[in-house]
Amino acid sequence: MNNKVYSNMLIFSGFLWAVNGIVLSIITNLNIYENSGVRISFFSPIIFAGLNDLFAGVLLLLFNIISGKIREICEVLKTKNGKIIIFAALIGGPIGQCMYLMGLSMAPVSYVMPVSALCPVFGMILSSFILKERINLKTQILIFGCVIGTVILSYTKPVGNYPKFYFGILFSLLAALSWGIEATLITFCTKGNVDEKIALNIREIVSGSFILFIILPLLRIFDSVFIVFDNKVAILYLFFAGLFAVLSYSFFYKGMKVLGVSKGMALNSTFSMWAVVLSVIFLSVPLTLNLLLGSIIVTGCVICLTLNN
């Protein structure tokens, strides 16, 4: 396949990730835990994050078993790359995914996704400090553009009941930081001859298991997981959210492996615009000037930024 096919694959990955965000946003607004107390209700997005990743991991595991790759998963886990994937999964899942779901529970998906698309920006800023990579003037201008776009996007609260809107934006920024680190580590491993579906399977299983069996017991809300299974609508949504996540990540990892991190993240970051379009169509989110202008600036600057580097 030529590079155009992989580019389209990455754009489609962004579309699927936006669909996943729409579905997860619907789940967090089902108010399943509204009668379970303030603490459980507040942390309920973390439950959904764990179930989303575990559902995705199980779907991938079934695929890999059918494809005869189960032994390969065990072999990769013993290697250095396997350990790096596990570390990346703990950053992108328990930290990134949980922050992302917390953001979705406090702000509309059309605002959360453009902010979370800033992950390449954080990656470049971190590399300038940790790896001592120089940031040229054009990159500095584009990073400043991302900041301006984010301020425009989040300056005015959207119409509706969003009392914790700015906390939602903050959680989205933390998700972007985590995913920027994760993508770089995963790409390093897949370029080292680790099959992207194997890497993704390990990522989802580790992330989902850690959230459900480590974080939730520490928060003393593990028993609340079973409330979800009493809601057939929520389970159906979680199944489709997991399926869209698997497809999106599969195309994302494959595209990054061939085209590299920068171009991969640039084309995938179109999910921020897809999220705005889908939110307006399916969730009846008002298309305000701030939302439209801010999301266009952020998406445009992120694409130019990653392609420039």
PDB file of C-alpha atoms in Angstrom:
ATOM      1  CA  MET A   1       0.000   0.000   0.000  1.00  0.00           C
ATOM      2  CA  ASN A   2       1.201   3.530  -0.787  1.00  0.00           C
ATOM      3  CA  ASN A   3       1.399   6.423   1.652  1.00  0.00           C
ATOM      4  CA  LYS A   4      -1.954   7.851   0.527  1.00  0.00           C
ATOM      5  CA  VAL A   5      -3.716   4.707   1.746  1.00  0.00           C
ATOM      6  CA  TYR A   6      -2.032   4.988   5.154  1.00  0.00           C
ATOM      7  CA  SER A   7      -2.896   8.708   5.305  1.00  0.00           C
ATOM      8  CA  ASN A   8      -6.576   7.928   4.670  1.00  0.00           C
ATOM      9  CA  MET A   9      -6.314   5.170   7.264  1.00  0.00           C
ATOM     10  CA  LEU A  10      -5.144   7.709   9.868  1.00  0.00           C
ATOM     11  CA  ILE A  11      -7.926  10.181   9.001  1.00  0.00           C
ATOM     12  CA  PHE A  12     -10.468   7.344   9.323  1.00  0.00           C
ATOM     13  CA  SER A  13      -8.840   6.473  12.658  1.00  0.00           C
ATOM     14  CA  GLY A  14      -9.578  10.034  13.783  1.00  0.00           C
ATOM     15  CA  PHE A  15     -13.203   9.691  12.672  1.00  0.00           C
ATOM     16  CA  LEU A  16     -13.614   6.425  14.619  1.00  0.00           C
ATOM     17  CA  TRP A  17     -12.033   7.986  17.713  1.00  0.00           C
ATOM     18  CA  ALA A  18     -14.547  10.845  17.474  1.00  0.00           C
ATOM     19  CA  VAL A  19     -17.378   8.280  17.268  1.00  0.00           C
ATOM     20  CA  ASN A  20     -15.910   6.536  20.336  1.00  0.00           C
ATOM     21  CA  GLY A  21     -15.920   9.886  22.149  1.00  0.00           C
ATOM     22  CA  ILE A  22     -19.561  10.516  21.211  1.00  0.00           C
ATOM     23  CA  VAL A  23     -20.581   7.079  22.529  1.00  0.00           C
ATOM     24  CA  LEU A  24     -18.603   7.512  25.768  1.00  0.00           C
ATOM     25  CA  SER A  25     -20.121  10.961  26.230  1.00  0.00           C
ATOM     26  CA  ILE A  26     -23.591   9.414  25.970  1.00  0.00           C
ATOM     27  CA  ILE A  27     -22.615   6.757  28.552  1.00  0.00           C
ATOM     28  CA  THR A  28     -21.336   9.308  31.074  1.00  0.00           C
ATOM     29  CA  ASN A  29     -24.626  11.187  30.741  1.00  0.00           C
ATOM     30  CA  LEU A  30     -26.870   8.171  31.345  1.00  0.00           C
ATOM     31  CA  ASN A  31     -26.785   9.046  35.072  1.00  0.00           C
ATOM     32  CA  ILE A  32     -26.405   5.399  36.052  1.00  0.00           C
ATOM     33  CA  TYR A  33     -24.834   6.390  39.381  1.00  0.00           C
ATOM     34  CA  GLU A  34     -26.990   9.422  40.234  1.00  0.00           C
ATOM     35  CA  ASN A  35     -28.429   7.594  43.285  1.00  0.00           C
ATOM     36  CA  SER A  36     -25.136   6.034  44.413  1.00  0.00           C
ATOM     37  CA  GLY A  37     -23.722   8.945  46.391  1.00  0.00           C
ATOM     38  CA  VAL A  38     -21.540  11.921  45.508  1.00  0.00           C
ATOM     39  CA  ARG A  39     -18.184  10.075  45.649  1.00  0.00           C
ATOM     40  CA  ILE A  40     -19.215   7.177  43.403  1.00  0.00           C
ATOM     41  CA  SER A  41     -21.015   9.512  41.017  1.00  0.00           C
ATOM     42  CA  PHE A  42     -17.903  11.713  40.741  1.00  0.00           C
ATOM     43  CA  PHE A  43     -15.551   8.786  40.022  1.00  0.00           C
ATOM     44  CA  SER A  44     -17.991   6.883  37.760  1.00  0.00           C
ATOM     45  CA  PRO A  45     -16.165   7.978  34.546  1.00  0.00           C
ATOM     46  CA  ILE A  46     -13.155   5.964  35.758  1.00  0.00           C
ATOM     47  CA  ILE A  47     -15.382   2.866  35.877  1.00  0.00           C
ATOM     48  CA  PHE A  48     -16.432   3.518  32.271  1.00  0.00           C
ATOM     49  CA  ALA A  49     -12.788   4.063  31.262  1.00  0.00           C
ATOM     50  CA  GLY A  50     -11.785   0.693  32.700  1.00  0.00           C
ATOM     51  CA  LEU A  51     -14.695  -1.150  31.093  1.00  0.00           C
ATOM     52  CA  ASN A  52     -14.097   0.567  27.741  1.00  0.00           C
ATOM     53  CA  ASP A  53     -10.436  -0.524  27.661  1.00  0.00           C
ATOM     54  CA  LEU A  54     -11.161  -4.027  28.969  1.00  0.00           C
ATOM     55  CA  PHE A  55     -13.937  -4.564  26.404  1.00  0.00           C
ATOM     56  CA  ALA A  56     -11.551  -3.408  23.669  1.00  0.00           C
ATOM     57  CA  GLY A  57      -8.798  -5.676  25.020  1.00  0.00           C
ATOM     58  CA  VAL A  58     -11.079  -8.744  25.108  1.00  0.00           C
ATOM     59  CA  LEU A  59     -12.263  -8.109  21.529  1.00  0.00           C
ATOM     60  CA  LEU A  60      -8.650  -7.866  20.375  1.00  0.00           C
ATOM     61  CA  LEU A  61      -7.664 -10.941  22.363  1.00  0.00           C
ATOM     62  CA  LEU A  62     -10.370 -12.970  20.601  1.00  0.00           C
ATOM     63  CA  PHE A  63      -9.084 -11.694  17.254  1.00  0.00           C
ATOM     64  CA  ASN A  64      -5.492 -12.595  18.118  1.00  0.00           C
ATOM     65  CA  ILE A  65      -6.529 -16.047  19.354  1.00  0.00           C
ATOM     66  CA  ILE A  66      -8.372 -16.700  16.082  1.00  0.00           C
ATOM     67  CA  SER A  67      -5.318 -15.413  14.163  1.00  0.00           C
ATOM     68  CA  GLY A  68      -3.042 -17.756  16.122  1.00  0.00           C
ATOM     69  CA  LYS A  69      -1.055 -14.915  17.725  1.00  0.00           C
ATOM     70  CA  ILE A  70      -1.626 -15.740  21.394  1.00  0.00           C
ATOM     71  CA  ARG A  71       1.883 -17.199  21.753  1.00  0.00           C
ATOM     72  CA  GLU A  72       3.330 -14.054  20.174  1.00  0.00           C
ATOM     73  CA  ILE A  73       1.677 -11.934  22.891  1.00  0.00           C
ATOM     74  CA  CYS A  74       3.370 -14.017  25.588  1.00  0.00           C
ATOM     75  CA  GLU A  75       6.738 -13.738  23.836  1.00  0.00           C
ATOM     76  CA  VAL A  76       6.478  -9.944  23.449  1.00  0.00           C
ATOM     77  CA  LEU A  77       5.673  -9.557  27.147  1.00  0.00           C
ATOM     78  CA  LYS A  78       9.051 -11.094  28.005  1.00  0.00           C
ATOM     79  CA  THR A  79      10.993  -8.554  25.928  1.00  0.00           C
ATOM     80  CA  LYS A  80      12.154  -5.010  26.639  1.00  0.00           C
ATOM     81  CA  ASN A  81       9.620  -3.693  24.133  1.00  0.00           C
ATOM     82  CA  GLY A  82       6.873  -5.552  25.979  1.00  0.00           C
ATOM     83  CA  LYS A  83       7.776  -3.817  29.226  1.00  0.00           C
ATOM     84  CA  ILE A  84       7.818  -0.430  27.462  1.00  0.00           C
ATOM     85  CA  ILE A  85       4.334  -1.138  26.050  1.00  0.00           C
ATOM     86  CA  ILE A  86       3.089  -1.940  29.561  1.00  0.00           C
ATOM     87  CA  PHE A  87       4.593   1.313  30.866  1.00  0.00           C
ATOM     88  CA  ALA A  88       3.018   3.250  27.968  1.00  0.00           C
ATOM     89  CA  ALA A  89      -0.323   1.549  28.674  1.00  0.00           C
ATOM     90  CA  LEU A  90      -0.211   2.703  32.308  1.00  0.00           C
ATOM     91  CA  ILE A  91       0.391   6.291  31.170  1.00  0.00           C
ATOM     92  CA  GLY A  92      -2.168   6.334  28.355  1.00  0.00           C
ATOM     93  CA  GLY A  93      -4.829   4.264  30.125  1.00  0.00           C
ATOM     94  CA  PRO A  94      -5.106   4.750  33.907  1.00  0.00           C
ATOM     95  CA  ILE A  95      -3.912   8.347  33.556  1.00  0.00           C
ATOM     96  CA  GLY A  96      -4.850   9.463  30.026  1.00  0.00           C
ATOM     97  CA  GLN A  97      -8.094   7.552  29.528  1.00  0.00           C
ATOM     98  CA  CYS A  98      -9.350   8.272  33.047  1.00  0.00           C
ATOM     99  CA  MET A  99      -8.625  11.993  32.670  1.00  0.00           C
ATOM    100  CA  TYR A 100     -10.364  11.939  29.276  1.00  0.00           C
ATOM    101  CA  LEU A 101     -13.529  10.320  30.672  1.00  0.00           C
ATOM    102  CA  MET A 102     -13.529  12.712  33.632  1.00  0.00           C
ATOM    103  CA  GLY A 103     -13.358  15.532  31.094  1.00  0.00           C
ATOM    104  CA  LEU A 104     -16.276  14.100  29.109  1.00  0.00           C
ATOM    105  CA  SER A 105     -18.363  13.920  32.284  1.00  0.00           C
ATOM    106  CA  MET A 106     -17.849  17.637  32.947  1.00  0.00           C
ATOM    107  CA  ALA A 107     -17.807  19.231  29.482  1.00  0.00           C
ATOM    108  CA  PRO A 108     -19.351  18.508  26.044  1.00  0.00           C
ATOM    109  CA  VAL A 109     -17.390  16.122  23.814  1.00  0.00           C
ATOM    110  CA  SER A 110     -17.151  18.855  21.142  1.00  0.00           C
ATOM    111  CA  TYR A 111     -14.986  20.867  23.588  1.00  0.00           C
ATOM    112  CA  VAL A 112     -13.078  18.004  25.201  1.00  0.00           C
ATOM    113  CA  MET A 113     -11.784  16.379  22.004  1.00  0.00           C
ATOM    114  CA  PRO A 114     -10.160  19.470  20.428  1.00  0.00           C
ATOM    115  CA  VAL A 115      -8.329  20.092  23.722  1.00  0.00           C
ATOM    116  CA  SER A 116      -7.235  16.445  24.015  1.00  0.00           C
ATOM    117  CA  ALA A 117      -5.913  16.713  20.437  1.00  0.00           C
ATOM    118  CA  LEU A 118      -3.058  18.829  21.834  1.00  0.00           C
ATOM    119  CA  CYS A 119      -1.058  15.666  22.659  1.00  0.00           C
ATOM    120  CA  PRO A 120       1.595  16.320  19.916  1.00  0.00           C
ATOM    121  CA  VAL A 121       2.181  19.789  21.376  1.00  0.00           C
ATOM    122  CA  PHE A 122       2.946  18.366  24.809  1.00  0.00           C
ATOM    123  CA  GLY A 123       5.219  15.761  23.237  1.00  0.00           C
ATOM    124  CA  MET A 124       7.293  18.454  21.534  1.00  0.00           C
ATOM    125  CA  ILE A 125       7.471  20.665  24.617  1.00  0.00           C
ATOM    126  CA  LEU A 126       8.599  17.713  26.762  1.00  0.00           C
ATOM    127  CA  SER A 127      11.210  16.676  24.178  1.00  0.00           C
ATOM    128  CA  SER A 128      12.711  20.177  24.303  1.00  0.00           C
ATOM    129  CA  PHE A 129      13.337  19.772  28.042  1.00  0.00           C
ATOM    130  CA  ILE A 130      14.097  16.059  28.317  1.00  0.00           C
ATOM    131  CA  LEU A 131      15.837  15.419  24.983  1.00  0.00           C
ATOM    132  CA  LYS A 132      17.167  18.987  24.595  1.00  0.00           C
ATOM    133  CA  GLU A 133      15.582  19.256  21.137  1.00  0.00           C
ATOM    134  CA  ARG A 134      15.477  22.839  19.841  1.00  0.00           C
ATOM    135  CA  ILE A 135      12.094  24.380  19.011  1.00  0.00           C
ATOM    136  CA  ASN A 136      12.386  26.730  16.015  1.00  0.00           C
ATOM    137  CA  LEU A 137      10.443  29.985  15.604  1.00  0.00           C
ATOM    138  CA  LYS A 138       7.745  28.441  13.369  1.00  0.00           C
ATOM    139  CA  THR A 139       7.096  25.713  15.938  1.00  0.00           C
ATOM    140  CA  GLN A 140       6.906  28.292  18.740  1.00  0.00           C
ATOM    141  CA  ILE A 141       4.323  30.297  16.759  1.00  0.00           C
ATOM    142  CA  LEU A 142       2.226  27.178  16.094  1.00  0.00           C
ATOM    143  CA  ILE A 143       2.367  26.149  19.771  1.00  0.00           C
ATOM    144  CA  PHE A 144       1.251  29.665  20.714  1.00  0.00           C
ATOM    145  CA  GLY A 145      -1.545  29.286  18.151  1.00  0.00           C
ATOM    146  CA  CYS A 146      -2.682  26.081  19.893  1.00  0.00           C
ATOM    147  CA  VAL A 147      -2.779  27.935  23.215  1.00  0.00           C
ATOM    148  CA  ILE A 148      -4.822  30.787  21.683  1.00  0.00           C
ATOM    149  CA  GLY A 149      -7.204  28.286  20.062  1.00  0.00           C
ATOM    150  CA  THR A 150      -7.702  26.490  23.375  1.00  0.00           C
ATOM    151  CA  VAL A 151      -8.393  29.788  25.179  1.00  0.00           C
ATOM    152  CA  ILE A 152     -10.954  30.803  22.524  1.00  0.00           C
ATOM    153  CA  LEU A 153     -12.560  27.363  22.650  1.00  0.00           C
ATOM    154  CA  SER A 154     -12.914  27.234  26.429  1.00  0.00           C
ATOM    155  CA  TYR A 155     -13.290  30.930  27.273  1.00  0.00           C
ATOM    156  CA  THR A 156     -17.089  30.871  27.293  1.00  0.00           C
ATOM    157  CA  LYS A 157     -19.073  28.072  28.922  1.00  0.00           C
ATOM    158  CA  PRO A 158     -21.367  26.191  26.540  1.00  0.00           C
ATOM    159  CA  VAL A 159     -25.136  26.381  26.874  1.00  0.00           C
ATOM    160  CA  GLY A 160     -26.419  23.754  29.314  1.00  0.00           C
ATOM    161  CA  ASN A 161     -25.727  22.426  32.793  1.00  0.00           C
ATOM    162  CA  TYR A 162     -21.923  22.316  32.951  1.00  0.00           C
ATOM    163  CA  PRO A 163     -20.924  23.726  36.369  1.00  0.00           C
ATOM    164  CA  LYS A 164     -17.540  21.923  36.244  1.00  0.00           C
ATOM    165  CA  PHE A 165     -16.790  22.882  32.628  1.00  0.00           C
ATOM    166  CA  TYR A 166     -13.314  24.290  33.311  1.00  0.00           C
ATOM    167  CA  PHE A 167     -12.338  21.213  35.320  1.00  0.00           C
ATOM    168  CA  GLY A 168     -13.385  19.215  32.250  1.00  0.00           C
ATOM    169  CA  ILE A 169     -10.987  21.275  30.116  1.00  0.00           C
ATOM    170  CA  LEU A 170      -8.206  20.738  32.683  1.00  0.00           C
ATOM    171  CA  PHE A 171      -8.744  16.950  32.668  1.00  0.00           C
ATOM    172  CA  SER A 172      -8.672  17.033  28.851  1.00  0.00           C
ATOM    173  CA  LEU A 173      -5.283  18.766  28.934  1.00  0.00           C
ATOM    174  CA  LEU A 174      -3.933  16.075  31.288  1.00  0.00           C
ATOM    175  CA  ALA A 175      -5.239  13.400  28.891  1.00  0.00           C
ATOM    176  CA  ALA A 176      -3.428  15.100  26.001  1.00  0.00           C
ATOM    177  CA  LEU A 177      -0.167  15.129  27.972  1.00  0.00           C
ATOM    178  CA  SER A 178      -0.483  11.415  28.777  1.00  0.00           C
ATOM    179  CA  TRP A 179      -1.361  10.378  25.221  1.00  0.00           C
ATOM    180  CA  GLY A 180       1.540  12.361  23.780  1.00  0.00           C
ATOM    181  CA  ILE A 181       3.963  10.313  25.894  1.00  0.00           C
ATOM    182  CA  GLU A 182       2.149   7.039  25.175  1.00  0.00           C
ATOM    183  CA  ALA A 183       2.120   7.446  21.374  1.00  0.00           C
ATOM    184  CA  THR A 184       5.869   8.067  21.250  1.00  0.00           C
ATOM    185  CA  LEU A 185       6.645   4.979  23.362  1.00  0.00           C
ATOM    186  CA  ILE A 186       4.251   2.705  21.425  1.00  0.00           C
ATOM    187  CA  THR A 187       5.657   3.815  18.060  1.00  0.00           C
ATOM    188  CA  PHE A 188       9.183   3.104  19.292  1.00  0.00           C
ATOM    189  CA  CYS A 189       8.091  -0.464  20.051  1.00  0.00           C
ATOM    190  CA  THR A 190       6.120  -1.118  16.852  1.00  0.00           C
ATOM    191  CA  LYS A 191       9.074   0.085  14.786  1.00  0.00           C
ATOM    192  CA  GLY A 192      11.044  -2.583  16.641  1.00  0.00           C
ATOM    193  CA  ASN A 193       9.066  -5.318  14.817  1.00  0.00           C
ATOM    194  CA  VAL A 194       6.259  -5.652  17.354  1.00  0.00           C
ATOM    195  CA  ASP A 195       2.954  -6.205  15.535  1.00  0.00           C
ATOM    196  CA  GLU A 196       0.666  -3.210  16.162  1.00  0.00           C
ATOM    197  CA  LYS A 197      -2.306  -5.447  17.043  1.00  0.00           C
ATOM    198  CA  ILE A 198      -0.164  -7.244  19.635  1.00  0.00           C
ATOM    199  CA  ALA A 199       0.979  -3.917  21.092  1.00  0.00           C
ATOM    200  CA  LEU A 200      -2.594  -2.633  21.145  1.00  0.00           C
ATOM    201  CA  ASN A 201      -3.906  -5.828  22.757  1.00  0.00           C
ATOM    202  CA  ILE A 202      -1.348  -5.570  25.565  1.00  0.00           C
ATOM    203  CA  ARG A 203      -2.112  -1.869  25.949  1.00  0.00           C
ATOM    204  CA  GLU A 204      -5.879  -2.339  26.310  1.00  0.00           C
ATOM    205  CA  ILE A 205      -5.735  -5.392  28.611  1.00  0.00           C
ATOM    206  CA  VAL A 206      -3.132  -3.782  30.908  1.00  0.00           C
ATOM    207  CA  SER A 207      -4.984  -0.460  31.003  1.00  0.00           C
ATOM    208  CA  GLY A 208      -8.441  -1.921  31.602  1.00  0.00           C
ATOM    209  CA  SER A 209      -7.210  -4.422  34.208  1.00  0.00           C
ATOM    210  CA  PHE A 210      -5.195  -1.803  36.117  1.00  0.00           C
ATOM    211  CA  ILE A 211      -8.125   0.623  36.236  1.00  0.00           C
ATOM    212  CA  LEU A 212     -10.688  -2.002  37.289  1.00  0.00           C
ATOM    213  CA  PHE A 213      -8.631  -4.134  39.658  1.00  0.00           C
ATOM    214  CA  ILE A 214      -6.154  -1.628  41.135  1.00  0.00           C
ATOM    215  CA  ILE A 215      -7.572   1.898  40.925  1.00  0.00           C
ATOM    216  CA  LEU A 216     -11.222   1.110  41.690  1.00  0.00           C
ATOM    217  CA  PRO A 217     -10.432  -0.963  44.821  1.00  0.00           C
ATOM    218  CA  LEU A 218      -8.119   1.820  46.020  1.00  0.00           C
ATOM    219  CA  LEU A 219     -11.007   4.270  45.569  1.00  0.00           C
ATOM    220  CA  ARG A 220     -13.295   1.721  47.287  1.00  0.00           C
ATOM    221  CA  ILE A 221     -15.783   1.742  44.431  1.00  0.00           C
ATOM    222  CA  PHE A 222     -15.103  -1.653  42.801  1.00  0.00           C
ATOM    223  CA  ASP A 223     -18.546  -2.992  43.774  1.00  0.00           C
ATOM    224  CA  SER A 224     -20.105  -0.192  41.730  1.00  0.00           C
ATOM    225  CA  VAL A 225     -18.908  -1.873  38.515  1.00  0.00           C
ATOM    226  CA  PHE A 226     -21.746  -4.383  38.788  1.00  0.00           C
ATOM    227  CA  ILE A 227     -24.355  -1.608  38.620  1.00  0.00           C
ATOM    228  CA  VAL A 228     -23.357  -1.082  34.977  1.00  0.00           C
ATOM    229  CA  PHE A 229     -24.101  -4.714  34.133  1.00  0.00           C
ATOM    230  CA  ASP A 230     -27.686  -4.218  35.310  1.00  0.00           C
ATOM    231  CA  ASN A 231     -28.137  -1.587  32.605  1.00  0.00           C
ATOM    232  CA  LYS A 232     -28.434  -3.269  29.180  1.00  0.00           C
ATOM    233  CA  VAL A 233     -28.273   0.045  27.323  1.00  0.00           C
ATOM    234  CA  ALA A 234     -24.972   0.959  29.013  1.00  0.00           C
ATOM    235  CA  ILE A 235     -23.472  -2.460  28.221  1.00  0.00           C
ATOM    236  CA  LEU A 236     -24.474  -2.110  24.555  1.00  0.00           C
ATOM    237  CA  TYR A 237     -22.907   1.354  24.373  1.00  0.00           C
ATOM    238  CA  LEU A 238     -19.723   0.101  26.080  1.00  0.00           C
ATOM    239  CA  PHE A 239     -19.457  -2.774  23.600  1.00  0.00           C
ATOM    240  CA  PHE A 240     -19.635  -0.387  20.645  1.00  0.00           C
ATOM    241  CA  ALA A 241     -17.290   2.095  22.353  1.00  0.00           C
ATOM    242  CA  GLY A 242     -14.761  -0.713  22.786  1.00  0.00           C
ATOM    243  CA  LEU A 243     -15.201  -1.808  19.169  1.00  0.00           C
ATOM    244  CA  PHE A 244     -14.666   1.718  17.822  1.00  0.00           C
ATOM    245  CA  ALA A 245     -11.632   2.120  20.096  1.00  0.00           C
ATOM    246  CA  VAL A 246     -10.098  -1.127  18.761  1.00  0.00           C
ATOM    247  CA  LEU A 247     -10.603  -0.104  15.128  1.00  0.00           C
ATOM    248  CA  SER A 248      -9.371   3.448  15.715  1.00  0.00           C
ATOM    249  CA  TYR A 249      -6.229   2.401  17.597  1.00  0.00           C
ATOM    250  CA  SER A 250      -5.487  -0.367  15.063  1.00  0.00           C
ATOM    251  CA  PHE A 251      -5.503   2.075  12.154  1.00  0.00           C
ATOM    252  CA  PHE A 252      -3.627   4.651  14.263  1.00  0.00           C
ATOM    253  CA  TYR A 253      -0.791   2.284  15.243  1.00  0.00           C
ATOM    254  CA  LYS A 254      -0.523   0.895  11.706  1.00  0.00           C
ATOM    255  CA  GLY A 255      -0.379   4.365  10.189  1.00  0.00           C
ATOM    256  CA  MET A 256       2.198   5.651  12.683  1.00  0.00           C
ATOM    257  CA  LYS A 257       4.362   2.583  12.120  1.00  0.00           C
ATOM    258  CA  VAL A 258       4.595   3.384   8.394  1.00  0.00           C
ATOM    259  CA  LEU A 259       4.401   7.192   8.281  1.00  0.00           C
ATOM    260  CA  GLY A 260       5.954   8.042  11.660  1.00  0.00           C
ATOM    261  CA  VAL A 261       4.704   9.665  14.856  1.00  0.00           C
ATOM    262  CA  SER A 262       4.453  13.255  13.585  1.00  0.00           C
ATOM    263  CA  LYS A 263       2.412  12.599  10.446  1.00  0.00           C
ATOM    264  CA  GLY A 264       0.424   9.892  12.217  1.00  0.00           C
ATOM    265  CA  MET A 265      -0.614  12.164  15.065  1.00  0.00           C
ATOM    266  CA  ALA A 266      -1.273  15.061  12.661  1.00  0.00           C
ATOM    267  CA  LEU A 267      -3.764  13.134  10.519  1.00  0.00           C
ATOM    268  CA  ASN A 268      -5.319  11.355  13.508  1.00  0.00           C
ATOM    269  CA  SER A 269      -5.842  14.691  15.306  1.00  0.00           C
ATOM    270  CA  THR A 270      -8.594  15.486  12.796  1.00  0.00           C
ATOM    271  CA  PHE A 271     -10.783  13.700  15.378  1.00  0.00           C
ATOM    272  CA  SER A 272     -11.246  17.102  17.024  1.00  0.00           C
ATOM    273  CA  MET A 273     -13.116  18.447  13.995  1.00  0.00           C
ATOM    274  CA  TRP A 274     -14.999  15.184  13.487  1.00  0.00           C
ATOM    275  CA  ALA A 275     -16.138  15.452  17.132  1.00  0.00           C
ATOM    276  CA  VAL A 276     -17.532  18.945  16.593  1.00  0.00           C
ATOM    277  CA  VAL A 277     -19.407  17.894  13.433  1.00  0.00           C
ATOM    278  CA  LEU A 278     -20.825  14.718  15.008  1.00  0.00           C
ATOM    279  CA  SER A 279     -21.796  16.540  18.225  1.00  0.00           C
ATOM    280  CA  VAL A 280     -23.736  19.165  16.303  1.00  0.00           C
ATOM    281  CA  ILE A 281     -25.521  16.500  14.206  1.00  0.00           C
ATOM    282  CA  PHE A 282     -26.233  13.781  16.790  1.00  0.00           C
ATOM    283  CA  LEU A 283     -26.078  15.506  20.203  1.00  0.00           C
ATOM    284  CA  SER A 284     -27.626  18.836  19.170  1.00  0.00           C
ATOM    285  CA  VAL A 285     -24.664  20.778  20.580  1.00  0.00           C
ATOM    286  CA  PRO A 286     -24.994  24.476  19.572  1.00  0.00           C
ATOM    287  CA  LEU A 287     -22.307  25.479  17.078  1.00  0.00           C
ATOM    288  CA  THR A 288     -21.069  28.712  18.668  1.00  0.00           C
ATOM    289  CA  LEU A 289     -18.489  31.014  17.127  1.00  0.00           C
ATOM    290  CA  ASN A 290     -16.035  30.214  19.959  1.00  0.00           C
ATOM    291  CA  LEU A 291     -16.415  26.464  19.406  1.00  0.00           C
ATOM    292  CA  LEU A 292     -16.036  26.682  15.626  1.00  0.00           C
ATOM    293  CA  LEU A 293     -13.140  29.152  15.604  1.00  0.00           C
ATOM    294  CA  GLY A 294     -11.279  27.558  18.523  1.00  0.00           C
ATOM    295  CA  SER A 295     -11.509  24.007  17.157  1.00  0.00           C
ATOM    296  CA  ILE A 296     -10.382  25.114  13.670  1.00  0.00           C
ATOM    297  CA  ILE A 297      -7.364  26.977  15.112  1.00  0.00           C
ATOM    298  CA  VAL A 298      -6.368  24.080  17.390  1.00  0.00           C
ATOM    299  CA  THR A 299      -6.773  21.413  14.687  1.00  0.00           C
ATOM    300  CA  GLY A 300      -5.001  23.505  12.037  1.00  0.00           C
ATOM    301  CA  CYS A 301      -2.077  24.387  14.306  1.00  0.00           C
ATOM    302  CA  VAL A 302      -1.660  20.787  15.538  1.00  0.00           C
ATOM    303  CA  ILE A 303      -1.597  19.438  11.954  1.00  0.00           C
ATOM    304  CA  CYS A 304       0.897  22.105  10.793  1.00  0.00           C
ATOM    305  CA  LEU A 305       2.967  21.615  13.944  1.00  0.00           C
ATOM    306  CA  THR A 306       3.352  17.854  13.606  1.00  0.00           C
ATOM    307  CA  LEU A 307       3.955  17.939   9.853  1.00  0.00           C
ATOM    308  CA  ASN A 308       6.525  20.722  10.333  1.00  0.00           C
ATOM    309  CA  ASN A 309       8.440  18.515  12.766  1.00  0.00           C
TER     310      ASN A 309
END
